Coordinates of C-alpha atoms and ligand atoms in Angstrom, one line a residue:
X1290 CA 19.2 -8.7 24.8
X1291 CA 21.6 -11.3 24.3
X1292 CA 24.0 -11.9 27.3
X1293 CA 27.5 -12.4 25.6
X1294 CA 27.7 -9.8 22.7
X1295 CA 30.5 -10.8 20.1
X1296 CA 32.5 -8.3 18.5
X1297 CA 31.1 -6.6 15.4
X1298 CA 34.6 -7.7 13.1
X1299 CA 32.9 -10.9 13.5
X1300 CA 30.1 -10.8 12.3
X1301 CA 28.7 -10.7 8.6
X1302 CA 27.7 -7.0 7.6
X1303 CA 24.4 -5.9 5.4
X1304 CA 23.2 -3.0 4.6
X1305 CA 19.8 -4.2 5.5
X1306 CA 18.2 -7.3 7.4
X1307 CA 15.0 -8.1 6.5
X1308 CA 13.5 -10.5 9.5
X1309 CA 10.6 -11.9 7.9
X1310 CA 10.1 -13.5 4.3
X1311 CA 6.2 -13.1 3.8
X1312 CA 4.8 -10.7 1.2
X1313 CA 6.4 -7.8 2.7
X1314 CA 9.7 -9.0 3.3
X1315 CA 10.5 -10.7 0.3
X1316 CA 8.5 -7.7 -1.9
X1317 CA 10.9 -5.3 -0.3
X1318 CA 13.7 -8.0 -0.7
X1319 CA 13.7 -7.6 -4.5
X1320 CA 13.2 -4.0 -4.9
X1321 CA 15.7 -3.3 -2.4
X1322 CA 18.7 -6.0 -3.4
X1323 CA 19.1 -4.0 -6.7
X1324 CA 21.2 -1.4 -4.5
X1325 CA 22.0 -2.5 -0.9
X1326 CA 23.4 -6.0 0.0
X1327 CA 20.5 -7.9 2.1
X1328 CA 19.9 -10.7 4.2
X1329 CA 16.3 -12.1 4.3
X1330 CA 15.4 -13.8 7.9
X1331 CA 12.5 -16.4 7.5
X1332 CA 11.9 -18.7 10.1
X1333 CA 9.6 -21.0 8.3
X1334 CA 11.1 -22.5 4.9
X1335 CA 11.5 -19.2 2.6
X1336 CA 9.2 -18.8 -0.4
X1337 CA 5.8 -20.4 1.9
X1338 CA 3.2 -19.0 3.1
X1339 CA -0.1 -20.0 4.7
X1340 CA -2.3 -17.3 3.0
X1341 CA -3.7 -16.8 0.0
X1342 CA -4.5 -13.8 -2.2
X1343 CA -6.9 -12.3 -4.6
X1344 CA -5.5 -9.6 -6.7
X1345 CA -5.7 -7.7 -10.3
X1346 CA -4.7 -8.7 -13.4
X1347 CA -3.7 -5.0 -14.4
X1348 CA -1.6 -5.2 -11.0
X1349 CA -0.4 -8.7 -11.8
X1350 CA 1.1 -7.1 -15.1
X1351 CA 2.1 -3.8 -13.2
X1352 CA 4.4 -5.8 -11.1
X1353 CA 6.0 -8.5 -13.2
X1354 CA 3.8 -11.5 -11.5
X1355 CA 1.5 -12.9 -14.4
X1356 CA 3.6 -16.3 -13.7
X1357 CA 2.3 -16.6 -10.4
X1358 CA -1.8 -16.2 -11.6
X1359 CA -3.9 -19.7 -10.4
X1360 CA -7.0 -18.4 -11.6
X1361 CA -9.0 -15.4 -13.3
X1362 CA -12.3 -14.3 -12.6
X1363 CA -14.5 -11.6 -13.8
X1364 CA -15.4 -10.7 -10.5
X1365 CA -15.9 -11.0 -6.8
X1366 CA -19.3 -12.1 -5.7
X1367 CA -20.7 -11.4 -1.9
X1368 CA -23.6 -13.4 -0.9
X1369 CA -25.8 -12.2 1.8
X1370 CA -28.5 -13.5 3.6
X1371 CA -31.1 -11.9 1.0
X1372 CA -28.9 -10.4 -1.1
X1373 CA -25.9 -10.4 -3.5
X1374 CA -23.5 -8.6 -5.3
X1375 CA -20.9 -8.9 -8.4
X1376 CA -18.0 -6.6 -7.9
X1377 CA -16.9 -6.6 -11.6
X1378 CA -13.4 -6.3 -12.3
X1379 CA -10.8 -8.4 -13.9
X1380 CA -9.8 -10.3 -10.8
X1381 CA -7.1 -13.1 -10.3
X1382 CA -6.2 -15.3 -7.3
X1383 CA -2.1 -15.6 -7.0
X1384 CA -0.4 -19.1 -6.9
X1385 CA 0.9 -17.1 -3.3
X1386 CA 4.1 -19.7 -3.2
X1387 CA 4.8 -18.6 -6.6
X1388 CA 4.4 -15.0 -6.1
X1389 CA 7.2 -15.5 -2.9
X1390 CA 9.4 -17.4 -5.1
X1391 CA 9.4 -15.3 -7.9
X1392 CA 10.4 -12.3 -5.6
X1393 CA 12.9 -14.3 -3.5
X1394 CA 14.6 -15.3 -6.9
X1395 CA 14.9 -12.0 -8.0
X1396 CA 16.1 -11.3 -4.7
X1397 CA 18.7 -13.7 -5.0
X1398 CA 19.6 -13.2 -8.7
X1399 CA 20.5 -9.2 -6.7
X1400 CA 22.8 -11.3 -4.5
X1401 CA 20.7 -11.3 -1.7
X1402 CA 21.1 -14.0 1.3
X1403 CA 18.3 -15.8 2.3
X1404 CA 18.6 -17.7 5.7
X1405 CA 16.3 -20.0 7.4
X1406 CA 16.9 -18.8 10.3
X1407 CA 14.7 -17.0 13.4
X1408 CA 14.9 -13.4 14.4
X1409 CA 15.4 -13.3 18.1
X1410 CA 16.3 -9.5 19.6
X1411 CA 18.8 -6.8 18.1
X1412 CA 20.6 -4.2 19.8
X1413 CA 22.7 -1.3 19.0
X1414 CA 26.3 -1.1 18.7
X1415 CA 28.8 1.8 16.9
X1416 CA 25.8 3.3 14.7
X1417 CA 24.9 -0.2 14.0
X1418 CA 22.6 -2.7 14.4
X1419 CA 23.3 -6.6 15.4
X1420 CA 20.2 -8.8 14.8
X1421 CA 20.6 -12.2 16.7
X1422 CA 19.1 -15.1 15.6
X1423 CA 18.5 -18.6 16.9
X1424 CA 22.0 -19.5 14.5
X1425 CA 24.0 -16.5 14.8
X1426 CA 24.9 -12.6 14.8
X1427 CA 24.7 -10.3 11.7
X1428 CA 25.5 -6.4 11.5
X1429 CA 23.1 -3.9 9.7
X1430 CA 22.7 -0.4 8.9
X1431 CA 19.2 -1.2 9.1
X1432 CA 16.6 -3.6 10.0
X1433 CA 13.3 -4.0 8.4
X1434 CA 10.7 -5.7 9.9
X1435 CA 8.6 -7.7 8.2
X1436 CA 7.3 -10.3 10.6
X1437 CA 3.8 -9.6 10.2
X1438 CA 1.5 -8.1 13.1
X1439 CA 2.7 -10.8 15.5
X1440 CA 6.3 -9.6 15.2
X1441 CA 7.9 -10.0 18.6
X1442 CA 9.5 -6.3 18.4
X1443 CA 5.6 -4.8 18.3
X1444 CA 5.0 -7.1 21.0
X1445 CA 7.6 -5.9 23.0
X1446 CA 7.0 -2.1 22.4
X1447 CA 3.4 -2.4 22.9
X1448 CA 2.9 -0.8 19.4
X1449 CA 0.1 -2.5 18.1
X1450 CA -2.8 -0.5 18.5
X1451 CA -5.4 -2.7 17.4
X1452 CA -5.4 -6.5 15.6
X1453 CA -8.5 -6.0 13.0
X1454 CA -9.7 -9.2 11.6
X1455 CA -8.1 -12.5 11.5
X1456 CA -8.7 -16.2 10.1
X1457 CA -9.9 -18.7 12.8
X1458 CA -10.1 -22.2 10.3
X1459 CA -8.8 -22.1 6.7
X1460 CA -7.9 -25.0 4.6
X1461 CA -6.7 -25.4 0.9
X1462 CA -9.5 -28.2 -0.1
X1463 CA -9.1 -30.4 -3.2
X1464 CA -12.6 -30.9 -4.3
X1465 CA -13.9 -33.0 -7.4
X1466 CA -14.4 -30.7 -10.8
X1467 CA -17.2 -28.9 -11.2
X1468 CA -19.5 -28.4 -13.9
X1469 CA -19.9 -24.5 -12.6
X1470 CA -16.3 -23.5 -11.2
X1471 CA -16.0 -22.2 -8.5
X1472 CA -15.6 -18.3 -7.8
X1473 CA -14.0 -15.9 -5.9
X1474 CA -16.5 -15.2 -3.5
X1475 CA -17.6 -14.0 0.3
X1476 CA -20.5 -14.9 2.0
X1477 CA -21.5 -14.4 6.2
X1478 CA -20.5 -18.1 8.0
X1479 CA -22.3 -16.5 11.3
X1480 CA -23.9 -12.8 10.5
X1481 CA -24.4 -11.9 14.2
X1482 CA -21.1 -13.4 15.3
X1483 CA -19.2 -11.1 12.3
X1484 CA -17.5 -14.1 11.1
X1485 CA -17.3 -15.1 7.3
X1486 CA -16.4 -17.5 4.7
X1487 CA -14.0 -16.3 1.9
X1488 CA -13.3 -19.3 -1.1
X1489 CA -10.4 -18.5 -3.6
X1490 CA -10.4 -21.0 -6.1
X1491 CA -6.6 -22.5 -6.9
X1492 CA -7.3 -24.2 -10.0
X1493 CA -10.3 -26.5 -11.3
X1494 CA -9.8 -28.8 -8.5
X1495 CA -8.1 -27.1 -5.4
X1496 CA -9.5 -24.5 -3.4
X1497 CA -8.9 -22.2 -0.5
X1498 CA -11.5 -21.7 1.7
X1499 CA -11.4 -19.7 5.2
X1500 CA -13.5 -18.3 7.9
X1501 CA -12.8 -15.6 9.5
X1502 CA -13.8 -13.2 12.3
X1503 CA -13.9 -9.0 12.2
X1504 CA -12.5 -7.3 15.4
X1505 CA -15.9 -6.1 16.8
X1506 CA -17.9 -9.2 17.2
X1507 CA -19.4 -11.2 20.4
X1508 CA -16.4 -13.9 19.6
X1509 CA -19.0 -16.9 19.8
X1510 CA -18.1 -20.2 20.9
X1511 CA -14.9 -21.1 18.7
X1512 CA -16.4 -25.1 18.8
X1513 CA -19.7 -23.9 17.4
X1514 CA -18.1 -21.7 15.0
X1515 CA -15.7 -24.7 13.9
X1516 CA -18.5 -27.0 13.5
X1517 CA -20.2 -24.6 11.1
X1518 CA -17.3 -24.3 9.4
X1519 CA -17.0 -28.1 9.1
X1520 CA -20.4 -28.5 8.3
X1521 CA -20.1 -25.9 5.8
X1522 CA -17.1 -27.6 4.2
X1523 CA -19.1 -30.6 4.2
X1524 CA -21.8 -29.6 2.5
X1525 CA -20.3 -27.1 -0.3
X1526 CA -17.5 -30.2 -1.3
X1527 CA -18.4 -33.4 0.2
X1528 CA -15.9 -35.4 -0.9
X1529 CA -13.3 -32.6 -0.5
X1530 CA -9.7 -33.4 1.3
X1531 CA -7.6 -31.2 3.1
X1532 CA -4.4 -30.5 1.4
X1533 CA -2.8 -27.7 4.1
X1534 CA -4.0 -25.7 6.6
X1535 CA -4.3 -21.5 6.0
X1536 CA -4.0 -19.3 8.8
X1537 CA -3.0 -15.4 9.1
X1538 CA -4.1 -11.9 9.6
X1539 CA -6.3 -10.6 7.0
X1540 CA -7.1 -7.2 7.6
X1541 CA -3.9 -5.6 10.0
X1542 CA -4.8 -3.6 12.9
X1543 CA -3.1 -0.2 13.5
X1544 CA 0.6 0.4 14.9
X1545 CA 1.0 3.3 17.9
X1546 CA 4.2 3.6 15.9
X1547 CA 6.0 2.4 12.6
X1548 CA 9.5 3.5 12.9
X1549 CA 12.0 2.8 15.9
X1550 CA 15.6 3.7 16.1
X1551 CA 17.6 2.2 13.1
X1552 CA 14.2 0.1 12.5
X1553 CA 11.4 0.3 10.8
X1554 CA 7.9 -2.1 10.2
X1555 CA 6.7 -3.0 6.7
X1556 CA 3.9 -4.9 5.9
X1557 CA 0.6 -6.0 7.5
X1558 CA 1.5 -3.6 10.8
X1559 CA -1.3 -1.1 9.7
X1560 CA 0.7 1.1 8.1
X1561 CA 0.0 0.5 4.8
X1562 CA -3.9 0.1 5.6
X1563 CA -6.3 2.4 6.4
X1564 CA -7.5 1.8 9.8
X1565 CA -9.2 -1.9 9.6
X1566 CA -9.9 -1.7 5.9
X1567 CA -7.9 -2.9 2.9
X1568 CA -6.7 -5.8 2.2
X1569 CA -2.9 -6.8 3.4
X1570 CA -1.3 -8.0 -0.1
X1571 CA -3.0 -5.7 -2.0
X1572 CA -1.3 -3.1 -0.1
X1573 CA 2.1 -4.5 0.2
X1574 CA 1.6 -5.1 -4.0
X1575 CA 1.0 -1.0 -4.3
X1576 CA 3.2 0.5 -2.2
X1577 CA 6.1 -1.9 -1.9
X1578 CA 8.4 0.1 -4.4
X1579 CA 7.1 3.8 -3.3
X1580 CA 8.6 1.8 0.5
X1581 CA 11.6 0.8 -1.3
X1582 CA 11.8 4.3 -2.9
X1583 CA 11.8 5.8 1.1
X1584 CA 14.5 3.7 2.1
X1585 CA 16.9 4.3 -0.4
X1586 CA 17.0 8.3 0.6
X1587 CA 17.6 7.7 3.9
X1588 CA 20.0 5.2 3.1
X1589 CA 21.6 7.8 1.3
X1590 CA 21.9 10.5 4.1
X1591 CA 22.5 7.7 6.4
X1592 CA 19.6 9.6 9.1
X1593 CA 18.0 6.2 9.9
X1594 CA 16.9 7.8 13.2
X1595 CA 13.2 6.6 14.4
X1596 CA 12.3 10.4 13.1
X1597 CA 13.3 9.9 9.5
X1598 CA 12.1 6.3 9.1
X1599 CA 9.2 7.7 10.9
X1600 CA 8.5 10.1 7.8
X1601 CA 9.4 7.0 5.3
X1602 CA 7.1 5.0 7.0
X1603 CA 3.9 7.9 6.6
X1604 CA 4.2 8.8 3.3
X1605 CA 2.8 5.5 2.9
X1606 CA -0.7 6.6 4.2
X1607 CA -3.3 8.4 2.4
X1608 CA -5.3 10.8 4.7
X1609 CA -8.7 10.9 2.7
X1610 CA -8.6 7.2 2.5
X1611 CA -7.8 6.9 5.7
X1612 CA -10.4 9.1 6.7
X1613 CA -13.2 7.6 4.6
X1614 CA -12.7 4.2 5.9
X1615 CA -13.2 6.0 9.2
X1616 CA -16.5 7.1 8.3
X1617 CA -17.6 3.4 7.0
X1618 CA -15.9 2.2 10.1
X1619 CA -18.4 4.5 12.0
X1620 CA -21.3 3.4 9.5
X1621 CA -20.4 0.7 10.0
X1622 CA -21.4 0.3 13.5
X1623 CA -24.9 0.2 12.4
X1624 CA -24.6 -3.1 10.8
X1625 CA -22.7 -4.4 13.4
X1626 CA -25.3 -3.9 16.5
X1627 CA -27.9 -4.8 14.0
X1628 CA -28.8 -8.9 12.7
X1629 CA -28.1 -9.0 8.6
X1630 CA -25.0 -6.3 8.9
X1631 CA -23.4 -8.5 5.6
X1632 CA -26.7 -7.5 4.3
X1633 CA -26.1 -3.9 5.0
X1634 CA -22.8 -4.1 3.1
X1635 CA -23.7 -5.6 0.6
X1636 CA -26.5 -3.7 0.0
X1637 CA -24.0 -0.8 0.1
X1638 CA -22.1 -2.2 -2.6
X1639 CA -25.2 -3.2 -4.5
X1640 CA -25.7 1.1 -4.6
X1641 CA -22.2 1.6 -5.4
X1642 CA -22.5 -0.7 -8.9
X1643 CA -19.6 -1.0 -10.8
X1644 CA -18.0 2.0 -8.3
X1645 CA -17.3 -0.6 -5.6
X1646 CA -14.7 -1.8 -7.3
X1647 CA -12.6 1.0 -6.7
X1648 CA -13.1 0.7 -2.5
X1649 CA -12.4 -3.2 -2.8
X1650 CA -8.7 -2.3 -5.0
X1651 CA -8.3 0.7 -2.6
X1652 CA -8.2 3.4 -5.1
X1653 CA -10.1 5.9 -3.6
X1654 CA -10.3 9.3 -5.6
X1655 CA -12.3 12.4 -3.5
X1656 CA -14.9 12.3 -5.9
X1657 CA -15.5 8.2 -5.7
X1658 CA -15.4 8.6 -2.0
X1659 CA -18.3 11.9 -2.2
X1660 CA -20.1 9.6 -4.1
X1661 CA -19.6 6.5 -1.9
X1662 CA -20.8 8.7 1.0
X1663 CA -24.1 9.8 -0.6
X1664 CA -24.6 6.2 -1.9
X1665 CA -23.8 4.9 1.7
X1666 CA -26.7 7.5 3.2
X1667 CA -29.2 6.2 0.8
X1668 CA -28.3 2.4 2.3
X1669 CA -29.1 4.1 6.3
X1670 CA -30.8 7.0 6.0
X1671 CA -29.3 10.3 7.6
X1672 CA -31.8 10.5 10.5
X1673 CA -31.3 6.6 11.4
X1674 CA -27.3 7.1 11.4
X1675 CA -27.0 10.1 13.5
X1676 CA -28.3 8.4 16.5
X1677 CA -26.2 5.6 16.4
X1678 CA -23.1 7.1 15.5
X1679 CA -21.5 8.4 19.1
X1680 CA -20.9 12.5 19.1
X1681 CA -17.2 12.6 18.7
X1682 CA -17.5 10.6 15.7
X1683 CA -20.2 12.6 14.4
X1684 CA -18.2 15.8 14.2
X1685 CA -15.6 14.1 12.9
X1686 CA -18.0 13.1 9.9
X1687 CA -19.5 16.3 9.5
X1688 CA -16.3 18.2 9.3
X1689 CA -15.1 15.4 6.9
X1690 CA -17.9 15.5 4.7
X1691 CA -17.4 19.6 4.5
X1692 CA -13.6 18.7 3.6
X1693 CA -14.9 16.3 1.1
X1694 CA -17.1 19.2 -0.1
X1695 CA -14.6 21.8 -0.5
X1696 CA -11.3 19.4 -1.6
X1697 CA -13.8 17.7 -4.4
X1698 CA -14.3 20.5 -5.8
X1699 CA -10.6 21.2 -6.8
X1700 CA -9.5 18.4 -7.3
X1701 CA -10.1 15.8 -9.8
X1702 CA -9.4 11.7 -9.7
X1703 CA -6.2 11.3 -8.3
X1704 CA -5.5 7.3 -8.2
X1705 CA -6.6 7.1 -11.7
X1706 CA -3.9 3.9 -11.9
Ligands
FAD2719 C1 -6.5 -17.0 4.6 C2 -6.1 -15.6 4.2 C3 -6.6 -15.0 3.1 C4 -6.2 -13.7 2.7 N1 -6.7 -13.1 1.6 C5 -6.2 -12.0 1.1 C6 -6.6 -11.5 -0.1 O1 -7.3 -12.1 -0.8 N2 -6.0 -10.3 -0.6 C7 -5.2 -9.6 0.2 O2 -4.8 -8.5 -0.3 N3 -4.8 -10.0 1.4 C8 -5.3 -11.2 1.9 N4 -4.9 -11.7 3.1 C9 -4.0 -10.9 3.9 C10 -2.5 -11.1 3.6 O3 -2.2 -12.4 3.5 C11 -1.6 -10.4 4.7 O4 -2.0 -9.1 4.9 C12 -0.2 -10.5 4.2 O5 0.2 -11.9 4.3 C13 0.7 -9.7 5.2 O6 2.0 -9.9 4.7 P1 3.3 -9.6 5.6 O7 4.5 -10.0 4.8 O8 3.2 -8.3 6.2 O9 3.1 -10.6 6.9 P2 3.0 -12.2 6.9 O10 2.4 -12.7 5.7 O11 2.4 -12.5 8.2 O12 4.5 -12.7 6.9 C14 5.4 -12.5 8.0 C15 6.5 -13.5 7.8 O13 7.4 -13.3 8.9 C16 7.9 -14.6 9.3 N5 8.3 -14.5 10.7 C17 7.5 -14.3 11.8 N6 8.3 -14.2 12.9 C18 9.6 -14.4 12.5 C19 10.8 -14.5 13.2 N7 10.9 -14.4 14.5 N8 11.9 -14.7 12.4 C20 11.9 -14.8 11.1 N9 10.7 -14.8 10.4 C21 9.6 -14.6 11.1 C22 6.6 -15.5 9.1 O14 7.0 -16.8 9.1 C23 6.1 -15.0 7.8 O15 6.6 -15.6 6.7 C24 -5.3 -13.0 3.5 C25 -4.8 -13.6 4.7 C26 -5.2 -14.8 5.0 C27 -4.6 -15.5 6.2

């Protein structure tokens, strides 16, 4: 890496570098400062982001982050073409500065460091780790990283697998109040080019509003596509401003691998996701202290070898979760080679009722997902699905829905949280 390596007495020791001060970073930040001394990397000004996030109130309690709630709604609405759906719940959209702040703070109030500073490149040295930034040297036990699916270590392993869905315009809008506020909502920008709108409302007069694209789609022209999402702007808010721009990954791909040598990934890498499904911050939100949990027994038994983070890193992942979303990911197929797939989905949703819910907050139980599958079947019938769905796929759904069958049976709801 570097050409000139300093001696280790000279640098400043942590336990743990975090590089990378989004969600992840600074979630694991102030779990993980109440035992180990940390230094948080974040090369834009720590505490911002450009992305924005719906949540739970229940999880906004759960996790100490009522503070950081812009707005509350009773539920998600997705507009179709013909049809649309109200995915009930007691939804909230996160002030997302606040929610950084509030966990860098607690961070801090740990003793943590937080520098402004840009991970370059690490290396080894006497069972050690040296990060280098673009301002200096620092010596770890371990680094976490946090950088998000762009994260130049990924890059230069090659371990992303896949990049799933991504925003190509966003903007937080000031618009003029309304007499009907605006709601949480997702509707198609471009149905046959799989690209879509999704507005958070910030407060009565500031929303975000983004368009983004899923990973199997024709791409379109990006000018078309930026007109329509102009013109949309236009004519939803015509006297809206632009106040700052949004940009991001919104659904992570999938990592060949989470864990290297005295390193290990946490965040929107895919590991916390079910292949292409879930949303990132939800994610990070639930699993950030079982994480935090994971690294403080290997900590303790000092193996922070690629094969014990390896195992921290999976017991992250639920297999029938995992597995479902394959089979909507196969189903899915049919809505995307077909005009009105949004429809599709949304009529999906429509059949799930108040059950949706529970695939949108990712708590899946065996019995919500046997139920989802027969619900998804009546939406494309058996006969219609078979042909599209390529063999190897196939038997992969057949044998899951026998495992579904037989693991149902025995067990009861299991995410009941
Ligand atoms: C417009 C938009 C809307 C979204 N809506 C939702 C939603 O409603 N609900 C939901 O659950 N999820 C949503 N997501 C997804 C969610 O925002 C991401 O999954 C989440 O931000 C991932 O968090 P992260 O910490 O892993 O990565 P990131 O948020 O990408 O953070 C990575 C951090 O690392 C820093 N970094 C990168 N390189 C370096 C370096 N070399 N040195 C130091 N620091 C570095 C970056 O500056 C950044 O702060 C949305 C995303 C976008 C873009």
């Amino acid at each position: 890496c570097g050409s000139i390596k300093p001696l280790n007495t000279l640098m400043d020791f942590y336990d743990i570098i975090i590089a990378g001060g989004g969600p992840a970073g600074m979630s694991a930040a102030a779990e993980l400062s109440k035992d180990f001394k940390i230094l948080i990397l974040e090369k834009k000004k720590p505490g911002t982001t450009q992305t924005t996030w719906y949540s739970y109130e229940d999880r906004a309690v759960k996790y100490e982050l009522e503070d950081a709630i812009a707005v509350r709604t009773k539920y998600i609405k997705f507009t179709a073409p013909t049809v649309e759906h109200f995915m009930k719940d007691e939804c909230v959209v996160f002030d997302q500065q606040k929610v950084l702040e509030i966990w860098m703070e607690r961070a801090k109030s740990n003793g943590a460091v937080v520098k402004h500073e840009a991970f370059i490149a690490y290396y080894h040295l006497d069972n050690e780790i040296v990060v280098e930034t673009n301002l200096g040297n620092y010596r770890a036990s371990l680094l976490i990283d946090s950088m998000g699916i762009n994260s130049s270590i990924l890059q230069k392993n090659k371990l992303v697998k896949r990049k799933d869905a991504w925003v190509i315009y966003g903007a937080k809008m000031s618009n003029v109040v309304l007499d009907n506020p605006l709601q949480l909502e997702y509707l198609p920008l471009n149905d046959e080019e799989n690209t879509y709108i999704g507005i958070h409302p910030h407060n009565e007069n500031e929303t975000n509003i983004y368009a983004f694209k899923g990973q199997k789609n024709t791409f379109g022209n990006p000018k078309e596509l930026k007109e329509k999402f102009e013109r949309f702007i236009n004519e939803f808010q015509p006297n809206a401003k632009q106040i700052s721009i949004l940009e991001g990954t919104i659904v992570s791909g999938t990592l060949k691998k989470y864990a290297l040598d005295k390193v290990i990934f946490f965040g929107s890498s895919g590991m916390l996701n079910p292949d292409g499904c879930g949303m990132g911050f939800n994610e990070i939100l639930m699993k950030h202290r079982a994480f935090s949990d994971g690294i403080r027994e290997v900590m303790k038994t000092k193996s922070l070898d690629e094969k014990s983070l390896q195992r921290v890193a999976y017991a992250l992942k639920d297999p029938e979760t995992i597995n479902f979303q394959k089979i909507i990911g196969a189903f899915s197929l049919y809505f995307i080679r077909s005009p009105g797939k949004w429809d599709g989905g949304v009529k999906w949703l429509n059949a799930m009722g108040e059950d949706s819910k529970y695939w949108m907050r990712n708590e899946m139980t065996l019995d919500w997902i046997k139920r989802a599958n027969l619900k998804l079947n009546g939406v494309i019938p058996f006969k219609e699905t078979y042909k599209m769905i390529p063999l190897k796929d196939f038997l992969f759904i057949l044998g899951q829905y026998i495992r579904f069958k037989i693991k149902s049976k025995k067990s009861d709801f299991r995410n009941s949280a």
